[in-house]
Coordinates of C-alpha atoms and ligand atoms in Angstrom, one line a residue:
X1 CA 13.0 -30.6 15.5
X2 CA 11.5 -31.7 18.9
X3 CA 13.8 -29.2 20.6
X4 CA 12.9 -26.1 18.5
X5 CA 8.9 -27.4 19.0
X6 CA 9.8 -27.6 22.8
X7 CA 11.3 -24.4 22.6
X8 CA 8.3 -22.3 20.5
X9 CA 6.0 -24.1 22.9
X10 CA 7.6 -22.3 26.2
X11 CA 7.4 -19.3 24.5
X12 CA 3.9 -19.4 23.1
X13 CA 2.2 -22.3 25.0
X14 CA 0.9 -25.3 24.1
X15 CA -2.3 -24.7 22.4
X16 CA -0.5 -22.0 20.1
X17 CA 2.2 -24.8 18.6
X18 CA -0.4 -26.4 16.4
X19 CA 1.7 -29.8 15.0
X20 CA -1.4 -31.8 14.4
X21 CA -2.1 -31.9 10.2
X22 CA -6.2 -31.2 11.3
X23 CA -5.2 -27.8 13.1
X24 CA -2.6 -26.7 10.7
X25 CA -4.9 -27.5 7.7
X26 CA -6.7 -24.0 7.6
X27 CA -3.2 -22.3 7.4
X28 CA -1.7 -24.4 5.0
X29 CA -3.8 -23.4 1.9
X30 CA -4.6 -20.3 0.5
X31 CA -8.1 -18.1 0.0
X32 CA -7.7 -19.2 -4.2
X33 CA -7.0 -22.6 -3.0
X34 CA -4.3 -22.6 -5.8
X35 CA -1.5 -22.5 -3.0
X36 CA -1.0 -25.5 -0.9
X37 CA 2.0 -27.0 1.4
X38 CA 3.0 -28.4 4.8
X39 CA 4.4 -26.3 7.6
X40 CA 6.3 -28.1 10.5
X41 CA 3.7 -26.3 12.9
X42 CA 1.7 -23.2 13.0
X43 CA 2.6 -20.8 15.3
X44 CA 0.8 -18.1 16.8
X45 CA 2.5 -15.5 19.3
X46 CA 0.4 -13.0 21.5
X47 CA 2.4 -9.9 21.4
X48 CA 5.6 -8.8 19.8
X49 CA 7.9 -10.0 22.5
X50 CA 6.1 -13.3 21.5
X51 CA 7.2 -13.1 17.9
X52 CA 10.9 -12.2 18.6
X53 CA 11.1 -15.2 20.8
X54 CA 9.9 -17.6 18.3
X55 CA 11.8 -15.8 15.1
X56 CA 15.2 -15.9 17.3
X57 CA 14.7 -19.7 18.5
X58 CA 14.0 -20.6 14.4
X59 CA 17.0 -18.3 13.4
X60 CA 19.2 -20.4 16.6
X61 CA 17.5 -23.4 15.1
X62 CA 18.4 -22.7 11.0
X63 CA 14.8 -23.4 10.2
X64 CA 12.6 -21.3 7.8
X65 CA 10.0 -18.9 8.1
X66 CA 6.9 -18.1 6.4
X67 CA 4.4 -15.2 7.8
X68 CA 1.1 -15.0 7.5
X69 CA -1.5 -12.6 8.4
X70 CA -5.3 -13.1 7.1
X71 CA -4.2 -15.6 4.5
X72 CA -6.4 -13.6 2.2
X73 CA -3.6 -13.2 -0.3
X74 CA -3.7 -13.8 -3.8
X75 CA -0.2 -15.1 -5.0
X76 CA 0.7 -17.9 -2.6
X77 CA 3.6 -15.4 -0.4
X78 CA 2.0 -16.9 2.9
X79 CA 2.0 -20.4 2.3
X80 CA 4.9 -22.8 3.3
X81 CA 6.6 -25.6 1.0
X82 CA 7.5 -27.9 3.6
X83 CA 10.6 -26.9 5.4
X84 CA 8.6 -24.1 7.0
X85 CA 7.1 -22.7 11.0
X86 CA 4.3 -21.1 10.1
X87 CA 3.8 -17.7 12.2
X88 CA 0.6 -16.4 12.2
X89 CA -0.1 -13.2 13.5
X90 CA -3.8 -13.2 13.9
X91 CA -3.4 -13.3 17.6
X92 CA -2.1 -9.5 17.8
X93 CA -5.2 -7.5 17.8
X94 CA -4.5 -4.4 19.9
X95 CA -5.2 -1.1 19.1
X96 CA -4.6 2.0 20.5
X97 CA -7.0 5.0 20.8
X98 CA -7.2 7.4 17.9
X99 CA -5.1 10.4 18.2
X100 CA -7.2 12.8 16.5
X101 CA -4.7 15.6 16.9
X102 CA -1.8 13.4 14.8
X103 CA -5.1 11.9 12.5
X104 CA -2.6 8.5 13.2
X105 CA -3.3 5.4 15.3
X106 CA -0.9 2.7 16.0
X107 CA -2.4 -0.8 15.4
X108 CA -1.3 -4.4 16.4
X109 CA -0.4 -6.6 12.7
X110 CA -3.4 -8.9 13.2
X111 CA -6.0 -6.5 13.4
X112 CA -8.2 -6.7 10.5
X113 CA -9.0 -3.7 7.9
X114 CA -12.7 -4.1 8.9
X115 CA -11.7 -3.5 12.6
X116 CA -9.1 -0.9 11.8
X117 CA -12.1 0.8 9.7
X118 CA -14.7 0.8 12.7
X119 CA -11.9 2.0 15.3
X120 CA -11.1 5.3 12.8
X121 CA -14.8 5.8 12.2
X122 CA -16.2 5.8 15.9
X123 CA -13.7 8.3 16.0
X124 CA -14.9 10.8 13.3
X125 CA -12.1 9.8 11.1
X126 CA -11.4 6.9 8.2
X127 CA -8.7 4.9 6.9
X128 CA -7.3 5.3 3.5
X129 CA -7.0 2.0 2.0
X130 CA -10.3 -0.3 1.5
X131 CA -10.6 -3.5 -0.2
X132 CA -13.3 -6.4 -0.5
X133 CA -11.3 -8.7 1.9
X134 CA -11.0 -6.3 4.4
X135 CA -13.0 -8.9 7.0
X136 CA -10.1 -11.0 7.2
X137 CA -6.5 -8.8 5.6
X138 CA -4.6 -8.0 8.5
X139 CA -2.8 -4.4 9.1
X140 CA 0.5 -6.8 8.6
X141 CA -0.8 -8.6 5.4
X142 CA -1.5 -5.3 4.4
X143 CA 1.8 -3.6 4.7
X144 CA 3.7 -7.0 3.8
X145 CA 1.8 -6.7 0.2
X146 CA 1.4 -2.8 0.2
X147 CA -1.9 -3.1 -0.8
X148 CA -4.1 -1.3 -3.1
X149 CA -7.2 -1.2 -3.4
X150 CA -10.7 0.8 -4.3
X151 CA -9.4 4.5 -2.9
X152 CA -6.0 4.4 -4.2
X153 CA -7.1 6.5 -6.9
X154 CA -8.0 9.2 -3.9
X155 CA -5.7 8.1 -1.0
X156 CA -2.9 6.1 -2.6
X157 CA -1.8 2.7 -1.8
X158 CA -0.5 1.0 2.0
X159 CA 2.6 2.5 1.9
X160 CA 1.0 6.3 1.7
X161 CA -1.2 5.4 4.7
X162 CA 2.0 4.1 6.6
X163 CA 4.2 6.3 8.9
X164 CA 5.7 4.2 11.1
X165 CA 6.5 0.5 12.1
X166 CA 7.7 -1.9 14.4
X167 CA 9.1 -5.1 13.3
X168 CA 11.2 -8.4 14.4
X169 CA 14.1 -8.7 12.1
X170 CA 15.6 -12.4 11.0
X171 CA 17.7 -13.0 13.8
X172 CA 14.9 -11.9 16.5
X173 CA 16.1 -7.9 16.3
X174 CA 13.1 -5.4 17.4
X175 CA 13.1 -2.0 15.2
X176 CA 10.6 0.2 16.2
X177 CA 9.5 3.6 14.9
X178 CA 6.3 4.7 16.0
X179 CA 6.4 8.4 16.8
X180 CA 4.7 9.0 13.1
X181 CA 6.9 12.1 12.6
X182 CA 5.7 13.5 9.1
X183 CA 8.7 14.7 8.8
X184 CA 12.0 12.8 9.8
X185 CA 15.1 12.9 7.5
X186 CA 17.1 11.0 9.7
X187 CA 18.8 8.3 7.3
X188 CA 17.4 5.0 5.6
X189 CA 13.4 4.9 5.6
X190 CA 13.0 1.1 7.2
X191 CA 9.6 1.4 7.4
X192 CA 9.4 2.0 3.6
X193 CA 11.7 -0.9 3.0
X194 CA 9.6 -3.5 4.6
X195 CA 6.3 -2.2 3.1
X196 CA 5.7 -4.6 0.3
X197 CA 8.8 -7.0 1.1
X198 CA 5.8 -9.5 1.3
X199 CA 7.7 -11.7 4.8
X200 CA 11.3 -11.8 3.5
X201 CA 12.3 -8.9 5.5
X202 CA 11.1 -9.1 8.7
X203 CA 7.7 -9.5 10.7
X204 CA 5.5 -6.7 10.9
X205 CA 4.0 -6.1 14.4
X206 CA 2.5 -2.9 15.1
X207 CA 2.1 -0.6 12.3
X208 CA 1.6 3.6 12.7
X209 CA -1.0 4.6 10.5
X210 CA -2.2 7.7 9.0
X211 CA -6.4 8.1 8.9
X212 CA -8.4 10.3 6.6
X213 CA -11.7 12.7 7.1
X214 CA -14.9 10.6 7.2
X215 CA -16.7 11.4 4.3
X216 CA -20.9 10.1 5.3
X217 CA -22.2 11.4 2.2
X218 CA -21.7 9.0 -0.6
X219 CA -22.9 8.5 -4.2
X220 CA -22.2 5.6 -6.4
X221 CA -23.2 5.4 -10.3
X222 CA -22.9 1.9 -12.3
X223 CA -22.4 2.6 -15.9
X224 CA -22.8 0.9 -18.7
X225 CA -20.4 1.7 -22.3
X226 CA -19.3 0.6 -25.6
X227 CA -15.8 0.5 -24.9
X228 CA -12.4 0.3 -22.9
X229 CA -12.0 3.3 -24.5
X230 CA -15.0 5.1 -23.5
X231 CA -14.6 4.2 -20.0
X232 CA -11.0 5.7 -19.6
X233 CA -12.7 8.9 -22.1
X234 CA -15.1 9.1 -19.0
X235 CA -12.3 8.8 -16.6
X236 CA -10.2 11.6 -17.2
X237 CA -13.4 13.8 -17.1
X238 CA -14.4 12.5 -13.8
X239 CA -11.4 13.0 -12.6
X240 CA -11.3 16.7 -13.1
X241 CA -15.0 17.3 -12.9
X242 CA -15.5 15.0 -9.3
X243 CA -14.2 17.4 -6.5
X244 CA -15.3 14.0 -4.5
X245 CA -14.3 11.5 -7.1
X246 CA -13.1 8.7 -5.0
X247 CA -13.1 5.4 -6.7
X248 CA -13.5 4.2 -10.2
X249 CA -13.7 0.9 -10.6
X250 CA -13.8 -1.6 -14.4
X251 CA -15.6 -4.7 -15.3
X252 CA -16.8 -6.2 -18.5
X253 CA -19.9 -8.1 -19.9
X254 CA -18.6 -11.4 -18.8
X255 CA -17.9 -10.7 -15.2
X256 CA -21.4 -9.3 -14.7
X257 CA -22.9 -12.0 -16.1
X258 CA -20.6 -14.5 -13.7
X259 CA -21.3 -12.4 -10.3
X260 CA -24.8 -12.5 -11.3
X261 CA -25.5 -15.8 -11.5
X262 CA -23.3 -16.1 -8.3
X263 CA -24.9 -13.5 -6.5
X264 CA -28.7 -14.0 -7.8
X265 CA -28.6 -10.2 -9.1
X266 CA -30.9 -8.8 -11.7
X267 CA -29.7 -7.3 -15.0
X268 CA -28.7 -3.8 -14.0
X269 CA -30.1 -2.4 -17.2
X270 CA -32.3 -3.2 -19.9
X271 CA -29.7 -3.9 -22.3
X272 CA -26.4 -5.4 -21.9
X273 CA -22.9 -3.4 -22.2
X274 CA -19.4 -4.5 -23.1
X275 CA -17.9 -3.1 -20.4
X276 CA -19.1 -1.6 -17.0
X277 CA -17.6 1.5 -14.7
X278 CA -18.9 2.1 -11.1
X279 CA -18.2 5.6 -10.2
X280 CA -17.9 6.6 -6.7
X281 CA -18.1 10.1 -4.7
X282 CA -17.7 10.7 -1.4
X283 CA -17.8 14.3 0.6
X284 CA -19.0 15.7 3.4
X285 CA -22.4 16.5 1.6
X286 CA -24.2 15.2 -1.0
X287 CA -22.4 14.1 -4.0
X288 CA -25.0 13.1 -6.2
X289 CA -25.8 16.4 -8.1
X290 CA -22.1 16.8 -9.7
X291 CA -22.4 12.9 -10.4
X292 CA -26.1 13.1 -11.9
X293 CA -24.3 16.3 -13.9
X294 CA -21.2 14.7 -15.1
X295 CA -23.0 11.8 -16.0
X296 CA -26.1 14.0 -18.1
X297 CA -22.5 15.7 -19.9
X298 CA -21.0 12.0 -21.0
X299 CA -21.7 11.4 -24.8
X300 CA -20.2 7.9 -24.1
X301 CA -22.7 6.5 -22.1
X302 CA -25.0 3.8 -23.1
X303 CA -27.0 3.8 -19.6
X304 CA -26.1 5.0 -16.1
X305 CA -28.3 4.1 -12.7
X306 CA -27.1 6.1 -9.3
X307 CA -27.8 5.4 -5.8
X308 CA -26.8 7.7 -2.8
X309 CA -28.7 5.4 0.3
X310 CA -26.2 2.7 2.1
X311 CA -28.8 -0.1 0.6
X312 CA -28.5 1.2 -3.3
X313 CA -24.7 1.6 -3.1
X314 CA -24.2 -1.7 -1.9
X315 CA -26.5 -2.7 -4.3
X316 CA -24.4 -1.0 -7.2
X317 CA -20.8 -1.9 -5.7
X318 CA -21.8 -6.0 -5.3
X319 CA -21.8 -5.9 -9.6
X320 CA -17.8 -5.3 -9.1
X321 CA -16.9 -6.4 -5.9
X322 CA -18.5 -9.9 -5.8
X323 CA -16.2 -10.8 -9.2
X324 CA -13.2 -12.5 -7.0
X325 CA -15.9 -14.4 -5.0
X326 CA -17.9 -15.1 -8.0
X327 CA -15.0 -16.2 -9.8
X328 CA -13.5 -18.5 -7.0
X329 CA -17.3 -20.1 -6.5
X330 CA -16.6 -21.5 -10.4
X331 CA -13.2 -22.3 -10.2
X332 CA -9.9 -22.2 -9.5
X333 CA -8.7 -19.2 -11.7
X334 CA -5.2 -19.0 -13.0
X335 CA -5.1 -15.1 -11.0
X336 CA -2.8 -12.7 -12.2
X337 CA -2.5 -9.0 -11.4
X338 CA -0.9 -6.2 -13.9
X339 CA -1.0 -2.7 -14.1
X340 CA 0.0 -0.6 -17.8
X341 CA 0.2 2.8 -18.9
X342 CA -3.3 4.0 -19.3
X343 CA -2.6 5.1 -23.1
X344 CA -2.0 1.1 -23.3
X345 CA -4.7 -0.2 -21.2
X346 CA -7.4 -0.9 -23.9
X347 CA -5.1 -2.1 -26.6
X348 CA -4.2 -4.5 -23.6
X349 CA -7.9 -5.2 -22.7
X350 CA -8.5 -6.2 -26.6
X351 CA -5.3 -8.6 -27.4
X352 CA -5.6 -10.6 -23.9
X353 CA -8.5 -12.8 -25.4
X354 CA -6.3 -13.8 -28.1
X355 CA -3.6 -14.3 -26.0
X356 CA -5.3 -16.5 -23.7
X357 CA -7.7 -18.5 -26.6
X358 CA -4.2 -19.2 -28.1
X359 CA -2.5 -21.0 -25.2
X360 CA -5.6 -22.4 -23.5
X361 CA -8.6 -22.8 -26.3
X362 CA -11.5 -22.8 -24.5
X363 CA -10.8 -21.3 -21.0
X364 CA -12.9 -18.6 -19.8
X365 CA -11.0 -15.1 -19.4
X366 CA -12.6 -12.4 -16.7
X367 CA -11.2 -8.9 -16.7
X368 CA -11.8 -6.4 -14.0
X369 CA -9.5 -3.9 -12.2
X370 CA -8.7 -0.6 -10.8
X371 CA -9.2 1.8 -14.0
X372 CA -7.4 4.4 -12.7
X373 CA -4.1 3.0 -11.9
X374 CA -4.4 0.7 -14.9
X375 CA -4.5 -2.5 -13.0
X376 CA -6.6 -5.2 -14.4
X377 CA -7.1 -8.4 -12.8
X378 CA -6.7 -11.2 -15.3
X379 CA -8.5 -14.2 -14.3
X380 CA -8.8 -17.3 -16.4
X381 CA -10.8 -20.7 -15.7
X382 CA -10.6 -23.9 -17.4
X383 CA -6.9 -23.0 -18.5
X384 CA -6.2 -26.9 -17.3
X385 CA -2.7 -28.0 -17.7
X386 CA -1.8 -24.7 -19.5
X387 CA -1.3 -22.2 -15.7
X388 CA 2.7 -22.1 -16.6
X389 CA 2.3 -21.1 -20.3
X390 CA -0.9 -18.9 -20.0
X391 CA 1.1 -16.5 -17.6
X392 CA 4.2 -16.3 -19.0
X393 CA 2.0 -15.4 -22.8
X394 CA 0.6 -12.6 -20.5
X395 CA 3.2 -11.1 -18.6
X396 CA 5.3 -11.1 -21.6
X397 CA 2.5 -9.2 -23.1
X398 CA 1.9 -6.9 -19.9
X399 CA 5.7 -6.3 -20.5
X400 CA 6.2 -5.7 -24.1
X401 CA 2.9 -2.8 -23.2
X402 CA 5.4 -1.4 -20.8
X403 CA 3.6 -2.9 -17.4
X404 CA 3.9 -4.1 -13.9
X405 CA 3.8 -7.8 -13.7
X406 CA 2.1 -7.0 -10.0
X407 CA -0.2 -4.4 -9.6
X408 CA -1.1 -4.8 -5.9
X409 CA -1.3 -8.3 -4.8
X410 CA 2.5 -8.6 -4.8
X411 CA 5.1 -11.1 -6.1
X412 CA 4.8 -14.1 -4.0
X413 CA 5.7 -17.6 -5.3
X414 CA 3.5 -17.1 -8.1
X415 CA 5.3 -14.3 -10.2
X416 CA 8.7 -15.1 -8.9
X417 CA 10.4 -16.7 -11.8
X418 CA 8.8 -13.4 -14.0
X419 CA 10.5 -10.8 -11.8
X420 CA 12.9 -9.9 -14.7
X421 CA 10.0 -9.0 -16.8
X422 CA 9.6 -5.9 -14.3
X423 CA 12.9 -5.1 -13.1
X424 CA 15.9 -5.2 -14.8
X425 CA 19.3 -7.2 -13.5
X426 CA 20.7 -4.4 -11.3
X427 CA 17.5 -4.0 -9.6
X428 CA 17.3 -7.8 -8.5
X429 CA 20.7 -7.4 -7.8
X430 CA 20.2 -5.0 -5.5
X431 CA 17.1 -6.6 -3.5
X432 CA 19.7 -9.6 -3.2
X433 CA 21.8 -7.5 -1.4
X434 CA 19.5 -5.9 0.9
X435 CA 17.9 -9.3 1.8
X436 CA 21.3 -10.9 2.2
X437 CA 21.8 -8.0 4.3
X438 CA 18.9 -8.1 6.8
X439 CA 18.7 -12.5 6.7
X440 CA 21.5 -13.6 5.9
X441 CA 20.9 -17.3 6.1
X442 CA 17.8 -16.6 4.0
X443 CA 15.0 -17.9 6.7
X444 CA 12.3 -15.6 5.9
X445 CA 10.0 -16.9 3.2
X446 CA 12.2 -18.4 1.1
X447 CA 11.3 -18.6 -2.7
X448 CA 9.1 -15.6 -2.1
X449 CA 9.8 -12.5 -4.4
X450 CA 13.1 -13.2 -5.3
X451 CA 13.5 -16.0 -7.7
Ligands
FAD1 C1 -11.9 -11.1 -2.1 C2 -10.5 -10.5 -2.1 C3 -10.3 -9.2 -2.6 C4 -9.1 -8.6 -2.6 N1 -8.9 -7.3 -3.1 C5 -7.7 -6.8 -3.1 C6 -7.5 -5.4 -3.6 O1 -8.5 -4.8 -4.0 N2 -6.3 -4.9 -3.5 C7 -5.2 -5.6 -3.0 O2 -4.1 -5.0 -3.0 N3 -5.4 -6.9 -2.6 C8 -6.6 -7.5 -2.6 N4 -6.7 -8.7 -2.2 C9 -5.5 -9.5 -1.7 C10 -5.3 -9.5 -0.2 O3 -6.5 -9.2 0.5 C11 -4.2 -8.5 0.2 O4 -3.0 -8.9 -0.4 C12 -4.0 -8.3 1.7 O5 -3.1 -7.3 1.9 C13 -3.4 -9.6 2.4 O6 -3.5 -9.4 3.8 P1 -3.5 -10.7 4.7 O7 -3.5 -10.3 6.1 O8 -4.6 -11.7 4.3 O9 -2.1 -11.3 4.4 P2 -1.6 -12.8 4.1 O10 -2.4 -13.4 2.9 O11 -1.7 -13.6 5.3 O12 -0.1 -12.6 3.6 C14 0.2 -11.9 2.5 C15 1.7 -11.6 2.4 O13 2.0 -10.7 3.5 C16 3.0 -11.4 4.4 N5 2.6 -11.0 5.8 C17 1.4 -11.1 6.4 N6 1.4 -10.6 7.6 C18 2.7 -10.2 7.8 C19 3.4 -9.5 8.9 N7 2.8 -9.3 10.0 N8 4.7 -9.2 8.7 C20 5.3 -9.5 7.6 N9 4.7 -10.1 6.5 C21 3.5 -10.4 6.6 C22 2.9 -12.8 4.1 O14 4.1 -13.5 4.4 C23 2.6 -12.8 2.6 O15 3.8 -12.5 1.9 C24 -8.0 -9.4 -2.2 C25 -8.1 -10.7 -1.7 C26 -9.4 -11.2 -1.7 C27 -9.6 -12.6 -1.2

């Protein structure tokens, strides 16, 4: 091991080989804190010649990989076992100017989505995907998980927002395709193969990326309702009343009361409601008439506030946004992610209490999610001993409702041995094969993804 520590240190240099248990210590647990292991060392590369250097001398060396960008994600894909180098790519931060004639710009895999955001905006345009950890999710996190988000409803997920990539293959291989063609029918789409392979691929390290118009003008309404029901009811109207509909966003009673106390916010109304919806517009001028409209039109509402300054919005969004902080300030939550159908999504929403009082009596269940794409975020705390039983009672449910076992946040180690819930034998089969394929030896995050 000395020689390959040598070795990553010539290419690197000595202050980016961290070996000592104090320096690695921040890399070697996740953001839930759930995740925890040992790497050999942490590495950290400056620039993509860097990275090939260090992923050929571990390939030459039969040692194990695991990548890792903002370590902001949720499912434990970026945190060694013990056998692993850590690579971390937070040192490649370069971006290039804006072309504003393409809409693209080409970014470095450490730069984070709050940096990516303020390069496209001093430019006059946005990007596409936003989420509440965008201080520290990297461009390469970001692609790794294809990400989701608050605008997929709007823009779509990572891998719309993606049209090119370079990347360092498992034996130290650069593939590169930057030119962000929007139209290139020249054989197997790599780019689209490593978006979501979650580090068992290969090692994203400059991604092209496709930016949006800025929208300034932006109105946000919190609503309060009844139902799952009503909120989906309200939904599909919004959806094809809202010329600037751009995200709509679910929480219920419990989650509200959870970030509040977390987050010292008052009661938004007067009364309280089951279940919560923030709406959001966004256009080039003000939204807030055809929200105020749709809104006056919606039998289903029990009370509705609006805000259209930055101050108000914020004020509105922190009721949803600040539940994963909320939640990990109480706890460590057993965290899953699923996406249904959206005729199934209530009936879902109603028999997950059950579900989890069965396994774990007792433990405190918080639901919130992406209503649009039918992704709730299941998050239980106090379920003690009972992590192993409580997710396999709700995947199997998830499944049996015809759902995706990961929404957004990916596979990881944590949903690995439930893979087969969501795709069937051939498919596995066939993501053997392609990882076989491209790492043979199976270096690259192994027991990530694939059980
Ligand atoms: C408060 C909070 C809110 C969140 N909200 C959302 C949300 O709304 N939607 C959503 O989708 N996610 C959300 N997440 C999860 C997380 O932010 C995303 O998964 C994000 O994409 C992870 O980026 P990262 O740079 O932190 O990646 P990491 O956590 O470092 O890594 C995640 C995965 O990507 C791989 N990886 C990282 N960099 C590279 C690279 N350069 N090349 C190859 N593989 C790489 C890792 O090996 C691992 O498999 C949230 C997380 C938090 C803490």
């Amino acid at each position: 091991m000395s020689d390959l520590f040598e070795r990553l240190r010539e290419i690197v240099g000595d202050a980016h080989v961290l070996v000592d248990p104090d320096l690695r210590a921040p890399y070697e647990t996740d953001w839930t804190r759930r995740f925890t292991g040992t790497a050999r060392c942490v590495v950290r590369p400056a620039d993509t010649a860097e990275v090939a250097g260090v992923v050929a001398a571990c390939a030459a060396a039969g040692t194990p990989i695991v990548v890792q960008g903002g370590n902001t994600g949720l499912v434990g894909a970026g945190i060694p076992t013990g056998s692993e180098v850590l690579l971390s790519l937070t040192r490649l931060t370069g971006i290039e100017p804006v072309d504003p004639l393409e809409a693209q710009v080409t970014a470095e895999a450490g730069v984070t989505l709050e940096n990516l955001q303020r390069h496209a905006r001093a430019a006059g345009l946005d990007f596409g995907v936003d989420l509440a950890a965008r201080s520290a999710a990297t461009v390469g996190g970001l692609v790794a998980t294809n990400a989701g988000g608050i605008r997929v409803l709007r823009y779509g997920s990572m891998r719309a927002q993606v049209t090119g990539l370079e990347a360092v293959l498992a034996d130290g291989t650069v593939v590169s395709r930057l030119s962000g063609l929007a139209k290139d029918n020249t054989g197997y789409d790599l780019t689209q193969l490593l978006v979501g392979s979650e580090g068992t691929l290969g090692v994203v390290t400059r991604a092209r990326l496709r930016l949006v118009p800025l929208l300034p003008a932006r109105a946000v309404a919190l609503v309060g309702l009844a139902t799952t029901e009503d909120a989906l009811a309200l939904l599909a109207r919004a959806r094809g009343a809202l010329t600037g509909l751009a995200a709509a966003e679910l929480c219920y009673a419990d989650g509200v009361a959870l970030v509040r106390s977390y987050a010292g916010l008052p009661a938004p109304f007067p009364e309280e409601y089951p279940v919560y919806l923030v709406l959001e517009c966004a256009a080039r001028s003000d939204p807030t008439d055809e929200l105020v409209e749709l809104l006056g039109d919606a039998g289903e509402i029990g009370d509705a506030t609006v805000a259209s300054d930055a101050a108000g919005r914020t004020r509105l969004w922190a009721y949803r946004e600040a539940h994963t902080e909320a939640i990990s300030a109480a706890g460590i939550p057993v965290k899953l992610d699923v996406s249904v159908p959206l005729r199934e999504l209530a009936s879902l929403a109603a028999q997950l209490p059950p579900t989890v009082d069965a396994v774990a009596p007792g433990a405190r269940l918080i639901l919130f999610g992406h209503l649009n794409e039918g992704n709730l975020h299941v998050n239980v705390l106090g379920a003690g001993a009972q992590g192993t039983e409580l997710t396999d009672a709700v995947l199997n449910l998830v499944a049996a409702h015809r759902g995706s076992i990961s929404s957004e946040h990916g596979v990881g180690r944590a949903k690995a041995r439930w893979l087969s819930l969501s795709r069937s034998d051939a498919e596995i089969a066939t993501m053997r094969r392609i990882k076989a394929a491209l790492d043979p030896p199976g270096l690259m995050s192994p027991g990530v993804l694939l059980p």
